[in-house]
Coordinates of C-alpha atoms and ligand atoms in Angstrom, one line a residue:
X1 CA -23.8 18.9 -7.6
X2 CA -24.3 15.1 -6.1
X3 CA -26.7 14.2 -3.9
X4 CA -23.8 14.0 -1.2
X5 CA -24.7 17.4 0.7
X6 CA -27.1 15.3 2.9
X7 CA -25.5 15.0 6.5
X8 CA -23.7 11.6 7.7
X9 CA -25.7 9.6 9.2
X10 CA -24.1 9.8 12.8
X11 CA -26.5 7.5 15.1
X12 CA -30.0 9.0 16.3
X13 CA -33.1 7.4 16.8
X14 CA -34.7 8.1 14.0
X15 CA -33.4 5.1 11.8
X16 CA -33.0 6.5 7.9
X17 CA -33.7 3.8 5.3
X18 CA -31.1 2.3 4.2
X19 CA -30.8 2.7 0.7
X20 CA -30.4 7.0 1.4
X21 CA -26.9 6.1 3.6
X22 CA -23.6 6.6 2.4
X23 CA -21.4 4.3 0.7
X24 CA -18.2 4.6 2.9
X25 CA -14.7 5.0 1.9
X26 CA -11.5 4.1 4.6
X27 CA -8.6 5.6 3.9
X28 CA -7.7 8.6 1.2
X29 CA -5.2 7.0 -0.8
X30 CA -5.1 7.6 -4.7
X31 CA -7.4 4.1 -4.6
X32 CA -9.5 5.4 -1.9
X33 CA -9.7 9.3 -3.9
X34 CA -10.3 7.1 -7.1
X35 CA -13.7 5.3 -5.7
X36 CA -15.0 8.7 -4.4
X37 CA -14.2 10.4 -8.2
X38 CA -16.1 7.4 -9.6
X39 CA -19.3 7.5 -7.0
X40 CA -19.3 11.6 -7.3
X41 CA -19.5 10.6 -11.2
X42 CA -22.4 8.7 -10.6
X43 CA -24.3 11.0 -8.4
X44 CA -24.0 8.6 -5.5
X45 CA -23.5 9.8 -1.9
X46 CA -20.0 8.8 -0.1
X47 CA -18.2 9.8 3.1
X48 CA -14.4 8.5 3.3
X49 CA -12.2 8.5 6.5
X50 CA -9.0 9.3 6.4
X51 CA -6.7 8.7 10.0
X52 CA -3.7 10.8 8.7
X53 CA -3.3 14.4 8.5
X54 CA -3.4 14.4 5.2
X55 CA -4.4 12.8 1.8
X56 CA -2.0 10.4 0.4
X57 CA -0.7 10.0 4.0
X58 CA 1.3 7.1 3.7
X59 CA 2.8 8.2 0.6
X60 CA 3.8 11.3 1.8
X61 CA 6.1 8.7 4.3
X62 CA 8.2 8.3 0.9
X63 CA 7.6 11.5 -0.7
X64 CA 11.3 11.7 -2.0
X65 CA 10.8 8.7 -4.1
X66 CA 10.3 9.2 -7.1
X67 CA 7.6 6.1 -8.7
X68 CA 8.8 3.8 -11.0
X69 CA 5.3 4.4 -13.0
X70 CA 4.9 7.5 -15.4
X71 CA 1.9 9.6 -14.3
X72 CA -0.6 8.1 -17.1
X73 CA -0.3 5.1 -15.3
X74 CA -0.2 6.9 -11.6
X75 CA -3.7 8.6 -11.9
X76 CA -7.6 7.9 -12.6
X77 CA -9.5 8.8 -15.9
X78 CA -12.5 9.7 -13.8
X79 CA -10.8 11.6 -11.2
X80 CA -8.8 13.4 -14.4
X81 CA -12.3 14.4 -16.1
X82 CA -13.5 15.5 -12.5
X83 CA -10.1 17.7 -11.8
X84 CA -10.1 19.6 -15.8
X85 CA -13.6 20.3 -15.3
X86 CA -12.0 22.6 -12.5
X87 CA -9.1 23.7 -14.5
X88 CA -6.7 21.7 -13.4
X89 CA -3.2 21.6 -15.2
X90 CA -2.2 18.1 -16.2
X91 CA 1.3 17.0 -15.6
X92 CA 3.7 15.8 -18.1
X93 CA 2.0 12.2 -18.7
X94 CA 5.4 10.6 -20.0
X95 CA 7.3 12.1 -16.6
X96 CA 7.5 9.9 -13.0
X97 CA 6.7 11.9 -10.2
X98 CA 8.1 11.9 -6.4
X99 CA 5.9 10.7 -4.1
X100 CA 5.4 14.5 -3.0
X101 CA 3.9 15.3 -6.3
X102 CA 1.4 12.5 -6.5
X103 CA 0.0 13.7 -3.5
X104 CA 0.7 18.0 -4.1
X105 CA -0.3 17.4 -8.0
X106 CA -3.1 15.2 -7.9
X107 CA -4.2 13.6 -4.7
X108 CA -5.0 17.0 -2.9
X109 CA -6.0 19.2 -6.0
X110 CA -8.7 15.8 -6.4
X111 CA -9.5 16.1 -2.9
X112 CA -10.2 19.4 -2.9
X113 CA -12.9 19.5 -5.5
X114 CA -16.6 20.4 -4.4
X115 CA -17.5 17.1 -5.2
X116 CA -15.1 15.4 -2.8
X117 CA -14.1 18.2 -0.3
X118 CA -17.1 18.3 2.3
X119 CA -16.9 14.2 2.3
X120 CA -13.4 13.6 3.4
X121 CA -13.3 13.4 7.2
X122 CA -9.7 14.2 8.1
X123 CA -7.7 12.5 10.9
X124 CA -10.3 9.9 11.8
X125 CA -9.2 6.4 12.0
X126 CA -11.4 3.6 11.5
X127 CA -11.4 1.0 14.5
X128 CA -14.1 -1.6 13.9
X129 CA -16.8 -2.1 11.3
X130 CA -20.1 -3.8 11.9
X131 CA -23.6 -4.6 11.0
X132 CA -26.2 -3.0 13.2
X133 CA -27.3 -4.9 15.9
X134 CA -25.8 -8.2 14.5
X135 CA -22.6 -9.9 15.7
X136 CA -21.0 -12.2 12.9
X137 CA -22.6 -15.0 13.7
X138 CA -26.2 -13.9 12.8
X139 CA -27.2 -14.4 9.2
X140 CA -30.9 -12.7 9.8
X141 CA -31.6 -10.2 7.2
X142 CA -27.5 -9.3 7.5
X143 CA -28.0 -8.1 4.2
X144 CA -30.7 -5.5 4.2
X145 CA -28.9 -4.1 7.5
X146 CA -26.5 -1.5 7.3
X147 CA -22.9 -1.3 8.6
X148 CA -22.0 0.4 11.7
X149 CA -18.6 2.1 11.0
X150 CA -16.2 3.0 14.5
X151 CA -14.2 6.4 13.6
X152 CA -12.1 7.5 16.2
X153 CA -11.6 11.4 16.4
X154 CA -10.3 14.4 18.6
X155 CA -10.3 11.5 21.5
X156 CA -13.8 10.1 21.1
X157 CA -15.4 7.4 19.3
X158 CA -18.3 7.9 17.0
X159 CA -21.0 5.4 15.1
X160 CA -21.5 6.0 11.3
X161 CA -24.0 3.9 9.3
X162 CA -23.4 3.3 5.7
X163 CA -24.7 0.8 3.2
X164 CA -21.6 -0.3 1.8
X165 CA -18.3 0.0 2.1
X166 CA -14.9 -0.2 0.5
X167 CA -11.4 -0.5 2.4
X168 CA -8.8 1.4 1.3
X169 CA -6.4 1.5 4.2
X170 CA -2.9 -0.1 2.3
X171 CA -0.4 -1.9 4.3
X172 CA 2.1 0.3 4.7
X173 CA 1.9 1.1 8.5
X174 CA 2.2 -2.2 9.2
X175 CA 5.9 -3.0 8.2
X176 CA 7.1 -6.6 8.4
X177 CA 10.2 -7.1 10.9
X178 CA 13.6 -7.8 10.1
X179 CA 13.8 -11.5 12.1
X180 CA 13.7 -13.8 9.0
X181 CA 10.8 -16.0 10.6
X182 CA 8.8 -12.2 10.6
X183 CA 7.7 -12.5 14.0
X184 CA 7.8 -9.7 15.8
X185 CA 9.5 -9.3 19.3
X186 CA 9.9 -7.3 22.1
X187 CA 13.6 -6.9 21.6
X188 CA 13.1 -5.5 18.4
X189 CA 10.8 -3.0 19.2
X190 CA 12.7 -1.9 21.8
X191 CA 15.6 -1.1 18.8
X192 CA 13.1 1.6 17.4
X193 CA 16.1 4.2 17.6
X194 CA 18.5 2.1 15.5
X195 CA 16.2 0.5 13.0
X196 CA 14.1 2.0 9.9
X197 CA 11.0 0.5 8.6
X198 CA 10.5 2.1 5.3
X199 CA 12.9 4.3 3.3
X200 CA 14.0 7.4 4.9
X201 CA 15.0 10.3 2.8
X202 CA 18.5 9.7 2.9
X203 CA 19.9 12.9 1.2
X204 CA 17.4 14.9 2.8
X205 CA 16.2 15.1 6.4
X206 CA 17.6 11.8 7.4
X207 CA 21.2 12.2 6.1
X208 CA 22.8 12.5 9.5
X209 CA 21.7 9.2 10.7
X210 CA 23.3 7.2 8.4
X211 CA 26.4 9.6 6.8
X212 CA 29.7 8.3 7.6
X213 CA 28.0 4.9 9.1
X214 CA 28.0 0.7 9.1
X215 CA 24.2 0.9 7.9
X216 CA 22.5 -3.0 7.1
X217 CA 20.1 -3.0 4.3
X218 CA 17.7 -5.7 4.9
X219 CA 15.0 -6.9 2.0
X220 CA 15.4 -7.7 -1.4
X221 CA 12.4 -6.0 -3.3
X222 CA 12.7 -2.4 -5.0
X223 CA 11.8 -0.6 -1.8
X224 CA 15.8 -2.0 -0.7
X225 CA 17.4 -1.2 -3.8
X226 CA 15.7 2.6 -4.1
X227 CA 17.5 2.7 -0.2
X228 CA 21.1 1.4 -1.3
X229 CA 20.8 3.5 -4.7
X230 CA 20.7 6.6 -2.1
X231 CA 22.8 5.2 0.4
X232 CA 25.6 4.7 -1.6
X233 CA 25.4 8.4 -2.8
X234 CA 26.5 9.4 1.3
X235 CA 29.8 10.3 2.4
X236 CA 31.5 7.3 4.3
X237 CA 28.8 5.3 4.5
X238 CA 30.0 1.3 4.4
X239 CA 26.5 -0.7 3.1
X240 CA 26.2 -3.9 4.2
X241 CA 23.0 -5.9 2.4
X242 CA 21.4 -8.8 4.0
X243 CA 19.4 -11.0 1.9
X244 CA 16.9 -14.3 2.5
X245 CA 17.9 -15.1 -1.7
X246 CA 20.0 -17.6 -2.7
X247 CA 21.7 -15.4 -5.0
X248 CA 21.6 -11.5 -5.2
X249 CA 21.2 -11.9 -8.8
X250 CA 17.3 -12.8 -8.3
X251 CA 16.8 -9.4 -7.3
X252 CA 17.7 -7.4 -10.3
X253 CA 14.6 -8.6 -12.5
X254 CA 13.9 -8.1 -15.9
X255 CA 16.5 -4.7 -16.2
X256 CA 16.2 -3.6 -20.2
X257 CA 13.0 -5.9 -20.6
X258 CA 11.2 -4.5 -17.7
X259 CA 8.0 -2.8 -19.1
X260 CA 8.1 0.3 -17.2
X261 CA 11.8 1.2 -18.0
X262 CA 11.8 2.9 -14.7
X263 CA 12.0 0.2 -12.8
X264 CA 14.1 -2.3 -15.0
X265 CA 16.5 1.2 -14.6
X266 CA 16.3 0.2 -10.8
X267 CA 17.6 -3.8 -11.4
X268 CA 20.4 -2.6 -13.8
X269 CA 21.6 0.1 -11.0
X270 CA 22.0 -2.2 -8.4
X271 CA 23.3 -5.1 -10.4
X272 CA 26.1 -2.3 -11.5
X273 CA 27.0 -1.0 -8.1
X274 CA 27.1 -4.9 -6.6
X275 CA 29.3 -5.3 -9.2
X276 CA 31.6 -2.5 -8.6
X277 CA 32.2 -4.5 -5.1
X278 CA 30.6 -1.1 -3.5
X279 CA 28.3 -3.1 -1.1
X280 CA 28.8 -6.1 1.4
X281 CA 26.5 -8.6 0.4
X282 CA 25.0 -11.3 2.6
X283 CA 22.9 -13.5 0.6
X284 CA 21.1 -16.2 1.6
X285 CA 21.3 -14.5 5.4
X286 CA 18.3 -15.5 8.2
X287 CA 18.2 -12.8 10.6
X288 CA 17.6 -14.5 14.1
X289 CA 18.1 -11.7 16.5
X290 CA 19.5 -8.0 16.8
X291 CA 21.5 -7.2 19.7
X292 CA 22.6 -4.0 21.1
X293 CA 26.3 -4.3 22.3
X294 CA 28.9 -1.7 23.1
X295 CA 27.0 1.3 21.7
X296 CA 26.6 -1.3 17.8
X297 CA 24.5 -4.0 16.7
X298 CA 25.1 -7.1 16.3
X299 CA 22.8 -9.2 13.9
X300 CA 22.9 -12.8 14.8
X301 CA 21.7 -15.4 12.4
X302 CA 22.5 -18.2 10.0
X303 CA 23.5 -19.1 5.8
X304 CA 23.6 -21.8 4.6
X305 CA 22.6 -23.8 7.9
X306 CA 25.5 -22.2 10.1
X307 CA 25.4 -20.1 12.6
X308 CA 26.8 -16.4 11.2
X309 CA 26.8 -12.5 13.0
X310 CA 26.9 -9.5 11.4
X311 CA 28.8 -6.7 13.7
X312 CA 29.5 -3.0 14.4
X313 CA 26.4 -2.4 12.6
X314 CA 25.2 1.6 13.3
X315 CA 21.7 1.2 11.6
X316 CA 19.4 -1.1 10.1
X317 CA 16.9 -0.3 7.5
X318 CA 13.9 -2.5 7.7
X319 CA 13.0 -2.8 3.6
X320 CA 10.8 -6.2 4.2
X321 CA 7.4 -5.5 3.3
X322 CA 4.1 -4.8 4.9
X323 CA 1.3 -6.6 5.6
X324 CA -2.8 -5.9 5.8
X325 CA -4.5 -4.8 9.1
X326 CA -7.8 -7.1 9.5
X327 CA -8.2 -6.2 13.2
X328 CA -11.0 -3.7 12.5
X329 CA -12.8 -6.3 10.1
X330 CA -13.0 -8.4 13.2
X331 CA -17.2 -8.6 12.8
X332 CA -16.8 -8.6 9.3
X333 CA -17.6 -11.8 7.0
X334 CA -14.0 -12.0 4.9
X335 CA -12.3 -14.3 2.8
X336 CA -9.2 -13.4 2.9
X337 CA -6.0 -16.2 1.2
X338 CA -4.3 -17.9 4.1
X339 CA -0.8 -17.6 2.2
X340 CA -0.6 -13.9 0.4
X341 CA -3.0 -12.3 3.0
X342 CA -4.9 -11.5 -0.2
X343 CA -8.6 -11.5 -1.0
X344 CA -8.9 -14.9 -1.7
X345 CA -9.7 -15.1 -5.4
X346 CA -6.8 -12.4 -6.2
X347 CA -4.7 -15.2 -4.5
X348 CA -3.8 -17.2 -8.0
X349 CA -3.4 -13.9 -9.8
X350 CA -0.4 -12.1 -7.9
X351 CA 1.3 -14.7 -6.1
X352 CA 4.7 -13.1 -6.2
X353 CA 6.2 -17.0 -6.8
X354 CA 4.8 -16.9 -9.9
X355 CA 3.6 -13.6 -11.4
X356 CA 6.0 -10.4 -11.6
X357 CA 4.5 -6.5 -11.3
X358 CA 2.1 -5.8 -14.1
X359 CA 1.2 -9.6 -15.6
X360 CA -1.5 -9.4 -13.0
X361 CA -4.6 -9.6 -15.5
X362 CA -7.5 -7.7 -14.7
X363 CA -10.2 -8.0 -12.2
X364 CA -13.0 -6.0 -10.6
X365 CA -16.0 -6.2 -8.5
X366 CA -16.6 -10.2 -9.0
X367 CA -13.1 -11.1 -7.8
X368 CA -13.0 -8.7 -5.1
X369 CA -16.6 -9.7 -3.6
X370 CA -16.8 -10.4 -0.3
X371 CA -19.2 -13.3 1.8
X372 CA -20.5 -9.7 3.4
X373 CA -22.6 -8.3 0.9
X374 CA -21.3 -4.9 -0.5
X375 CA -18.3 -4.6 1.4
X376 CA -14.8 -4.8 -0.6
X377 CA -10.9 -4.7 0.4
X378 CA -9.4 -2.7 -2.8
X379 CA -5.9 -1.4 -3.7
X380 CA -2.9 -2.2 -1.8
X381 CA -4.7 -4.2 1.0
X382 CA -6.5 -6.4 -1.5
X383 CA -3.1 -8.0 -2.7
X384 CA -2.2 -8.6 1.2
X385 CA 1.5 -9.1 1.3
X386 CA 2.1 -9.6 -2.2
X387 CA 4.2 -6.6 -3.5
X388 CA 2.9 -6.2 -6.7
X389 CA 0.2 -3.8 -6.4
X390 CA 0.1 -0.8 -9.4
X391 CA -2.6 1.5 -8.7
X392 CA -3.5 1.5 -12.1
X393 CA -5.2 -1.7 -10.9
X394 CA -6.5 -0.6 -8.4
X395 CA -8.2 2.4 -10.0
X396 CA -9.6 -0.4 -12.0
X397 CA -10.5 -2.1 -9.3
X398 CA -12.8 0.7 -8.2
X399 CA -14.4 1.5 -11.3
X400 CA -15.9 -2.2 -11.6
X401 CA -17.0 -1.9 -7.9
X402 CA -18.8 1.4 -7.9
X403 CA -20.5 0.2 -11.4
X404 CA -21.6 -2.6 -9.7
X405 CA -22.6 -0.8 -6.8
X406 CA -24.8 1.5 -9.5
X407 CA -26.2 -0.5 -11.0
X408 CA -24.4 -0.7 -14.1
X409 CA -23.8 -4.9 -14.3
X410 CA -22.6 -4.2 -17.8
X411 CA -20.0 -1.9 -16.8
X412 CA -18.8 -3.7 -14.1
X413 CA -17.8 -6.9 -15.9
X414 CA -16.1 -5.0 -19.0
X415 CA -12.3 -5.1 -19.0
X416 CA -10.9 -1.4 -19.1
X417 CA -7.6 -1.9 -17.8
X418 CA -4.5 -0.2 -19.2
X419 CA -1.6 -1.7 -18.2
X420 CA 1.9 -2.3 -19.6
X421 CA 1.6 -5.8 -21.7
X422 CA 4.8 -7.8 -19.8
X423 CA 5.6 -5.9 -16.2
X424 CA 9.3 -7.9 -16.1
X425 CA 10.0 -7.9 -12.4
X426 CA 11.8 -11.5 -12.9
X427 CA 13.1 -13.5 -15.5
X428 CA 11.9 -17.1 -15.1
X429 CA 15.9 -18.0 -15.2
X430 CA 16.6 -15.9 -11.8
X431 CA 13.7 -17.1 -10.1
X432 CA 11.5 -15.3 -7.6
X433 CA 10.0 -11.8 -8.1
X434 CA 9.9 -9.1 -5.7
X435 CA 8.3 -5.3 -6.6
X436 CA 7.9 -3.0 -3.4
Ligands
FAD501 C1 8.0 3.2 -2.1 C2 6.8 2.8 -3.0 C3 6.8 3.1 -4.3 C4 5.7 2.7 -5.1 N1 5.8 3.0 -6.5 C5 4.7 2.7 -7.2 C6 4.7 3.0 -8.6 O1 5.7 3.6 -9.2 N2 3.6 2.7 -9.4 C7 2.5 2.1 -8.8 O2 1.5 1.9 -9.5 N3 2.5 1.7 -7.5 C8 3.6 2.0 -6.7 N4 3.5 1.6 -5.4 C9 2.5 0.7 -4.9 C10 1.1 1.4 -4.6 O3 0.5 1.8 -5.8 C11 1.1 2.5 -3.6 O4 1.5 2.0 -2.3 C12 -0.2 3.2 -3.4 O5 0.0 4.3 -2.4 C13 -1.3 2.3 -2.9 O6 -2.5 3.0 -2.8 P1 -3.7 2.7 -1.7 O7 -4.7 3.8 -1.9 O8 -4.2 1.3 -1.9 O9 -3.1 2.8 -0.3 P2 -2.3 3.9 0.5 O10 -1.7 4.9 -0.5 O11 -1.4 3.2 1.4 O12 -3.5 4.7 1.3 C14 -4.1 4.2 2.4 C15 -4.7 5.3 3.2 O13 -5.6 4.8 4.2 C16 -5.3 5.5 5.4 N5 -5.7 4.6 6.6 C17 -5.0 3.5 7.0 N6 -5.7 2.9 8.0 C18 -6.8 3.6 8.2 C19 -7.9 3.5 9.1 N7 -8.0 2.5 10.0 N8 -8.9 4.5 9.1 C20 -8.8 5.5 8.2 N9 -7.8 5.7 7.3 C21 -6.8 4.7 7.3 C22 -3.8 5.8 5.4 O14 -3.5 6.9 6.2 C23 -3.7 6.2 3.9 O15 -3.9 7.6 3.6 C24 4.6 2.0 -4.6 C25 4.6 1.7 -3.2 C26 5.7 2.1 -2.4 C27 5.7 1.8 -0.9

């Protein structure tokens, strides 16, 4: 048993040293699961907040997709030694799960080990992070003080002190919009009843809202083509796909090349079913403006330089990426890329202009530091808007950190990555590449 059973340290006056505090978690994602698995490993205490419900809370937003990764790639060695120790029963390795089985399968049997159970601190949201008593402008001893962690719960706000921590919030509740310039406005919000961010489960609960309708597709990554690929199973339901691309062709990537044949499965689906004239395509298309007229939508914007509507339109599905969330890192020293919103030295590695899913080569703690001393942005957030993000890397990611964090330089700098060779998201003929 880890030294973990030691109380957080919720403020009191009597200070504890700083090197018996926590290292905090945020968020309880498979990245966020992974780093506690690795620190309980290690015998190191850790708390992690988690503002959903659940584990694997934004997952469990697409539960009825299933990944385009098989499960060896989907789930931690550490966390997988900490869950047989307990008799877990491993799935199929070769199989891709639904979203509702990484988090049923793995995520909540791995958060409900002994080792990770009394840490997790459900349906508490993290609202700011600080150093005590410093604002972010103070460099005195900023390093030898500890961080003052806001976690909002049950209506009230409470102060946690920890001596490091690692962010592991995602981006997907912040959705991008669907105006092409990706501003968000007020007229668009107030559309919330007719437009999707995400990708509702079409043949499930959703099916009503978009059976035997006008529904506009908007995005062109796989996020968009797992959406049309279920839409076009529906009764009566015309698809209309709007595009910023050039050509549609850009987005069917590497197809029979594609390194996880799962998702090159995805590119030679759509390219068949855009072929078979089944979908309206509207390619390049800048969306200025949605309007709400006479009970439809009308999506006003421009090709090619001229002015261009889209009408009668019953829904919209938002499928235009996410971004990160910094507002709670406001008193935190970050360097974060001022293009892909990533950390900054992940920048050259995943720009989506250049790399496709899975060439990303490897990095860990050294990349991923931070100007504030042992503080990190991992998994999805650490690649910022760029959709490229495996979690394989990530769980990578985490094991470098938490090594470092140990003690263990050695470990930290070693390479243990094991990813597919060539991820194919684009051929360098079609152009761009685009994953999530
Ligand atoms: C549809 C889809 C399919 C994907 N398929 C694959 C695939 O096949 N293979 C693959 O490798 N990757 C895939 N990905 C990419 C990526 O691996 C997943 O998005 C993965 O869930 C990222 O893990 P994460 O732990 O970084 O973030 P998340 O899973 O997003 O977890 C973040 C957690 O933090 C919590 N949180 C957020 N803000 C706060 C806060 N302020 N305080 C406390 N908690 C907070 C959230 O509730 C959530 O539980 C896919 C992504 C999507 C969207």
């Amino acid at each position: 048993m880890n030294a973990n059973k030691m109380s957080f340290n919720i403020l009191t006056n009597c200070e504890p040293s700083i090197s018996t505090l926590p290292i905090a978690i945020i968020g309880a994602g498979p990245i966020g699961l992974a780093t506690a698995a690795h620190l309980s490993a290690k015998n190191e205490k850790f708390v992690i907040f988690e503002s959903g419900h659940s584990v694997g809370f934004n997952i469990l937003q697409w539960s009825h997709v299933r990944l385009f990764s098989s499960w060896n790639y989907n789930v931690d060695k550490v966390a997988v030694k900490l869950l047989e120790n307990c008799g877990w029963k491993a799935p199929v390795m070769k199989r891709l799960p639904f979203g509702k089985e990484l988090v049923e399968d793995y995520l909540m049997p791995l958060a409900n080990l002994p080792e990770i159970k009394p840490y997790i601190q459900m349906n508490s949201k993290v609202v700011a992070i600080s150093k005590q008593g410093l604002d972010k402008m103070k460099n005195a001893e900023r390093g030898e003080q500890s961080f003052i962690i806001y976690v909002e719960r049950d209506g009230h706000t409470e102060r946690i002190q920890a001596k490091a921590v690692i962010d592991a919030t995602g981006t997907w509740g912040q959705p991008n919009p669907v105006n092409a310039d990706n501003v968000w406005t007020q007229q668009e919000r107030s559309l919330s009843s007719r437009i999707t961010y995400g990708i509702p489960d079409v043949k499930g609960k959703d099916r009503s809202t978009f059976e035997h309708k006008r529904v506009a597709v908007v995005g062109g990554g796989h996020s968009a083509i797992n959406t049309i690929l279920e839409l076009a199973n529906l009764e009566g339901t015309e698809i209309v796909w709007i595009l910023r691309k050039n050509r549609v062709d850009e987005v069917y990537g590497g197809e029979a090349l594609d390194a996880l044949p799962a998702r090159g499965q995805l590119g030679s689906r759509i390219h068949q079913l855009v072929d078979s004239g089944k979908i309206n395509v509207h390619t390049p298309f800048l969306i200025h403006q949605v309007i709400e007229e006479d009970g439809t939508l009308t999506i006003q914007g421009s090709s090619k330089q001229k002015d261009s509507s889209i009408q009668n339109i019953d829904q919209i599905i938002a499928n235009t990426g996410s971004r990160p969330d910094f507002s709670f890192l406001r008193e935190i020293r970050l360097e974060i890329d001022s293009t892909t919103e990533s950390v900054s030295a992940l920048a050259p590695l995943i720009d989506p202009n250049i790399h496709s899913c899975g060439t990303v080569r490897p990095h860990g703690e050294a990349e991923l530091r931070q100007p504030e001393k042992n503080f990190y942005v991992v998994g999805m957030k650490s690649y910022g808007r760029a959709p490229t993000f495996l979690m394989a890397t990530g769980y990578e990611q985490v094991r470098s950190i938490v090594a470092h964090l140990t003690g263990d330089q050695e470990a930290a700098t070693r390479v243990e990555l094991d990813l597919p060779e060539t991820g194919v998201c684009s051929s360098t003929i079609r152009g761009k590449s685009s994953c999530c």
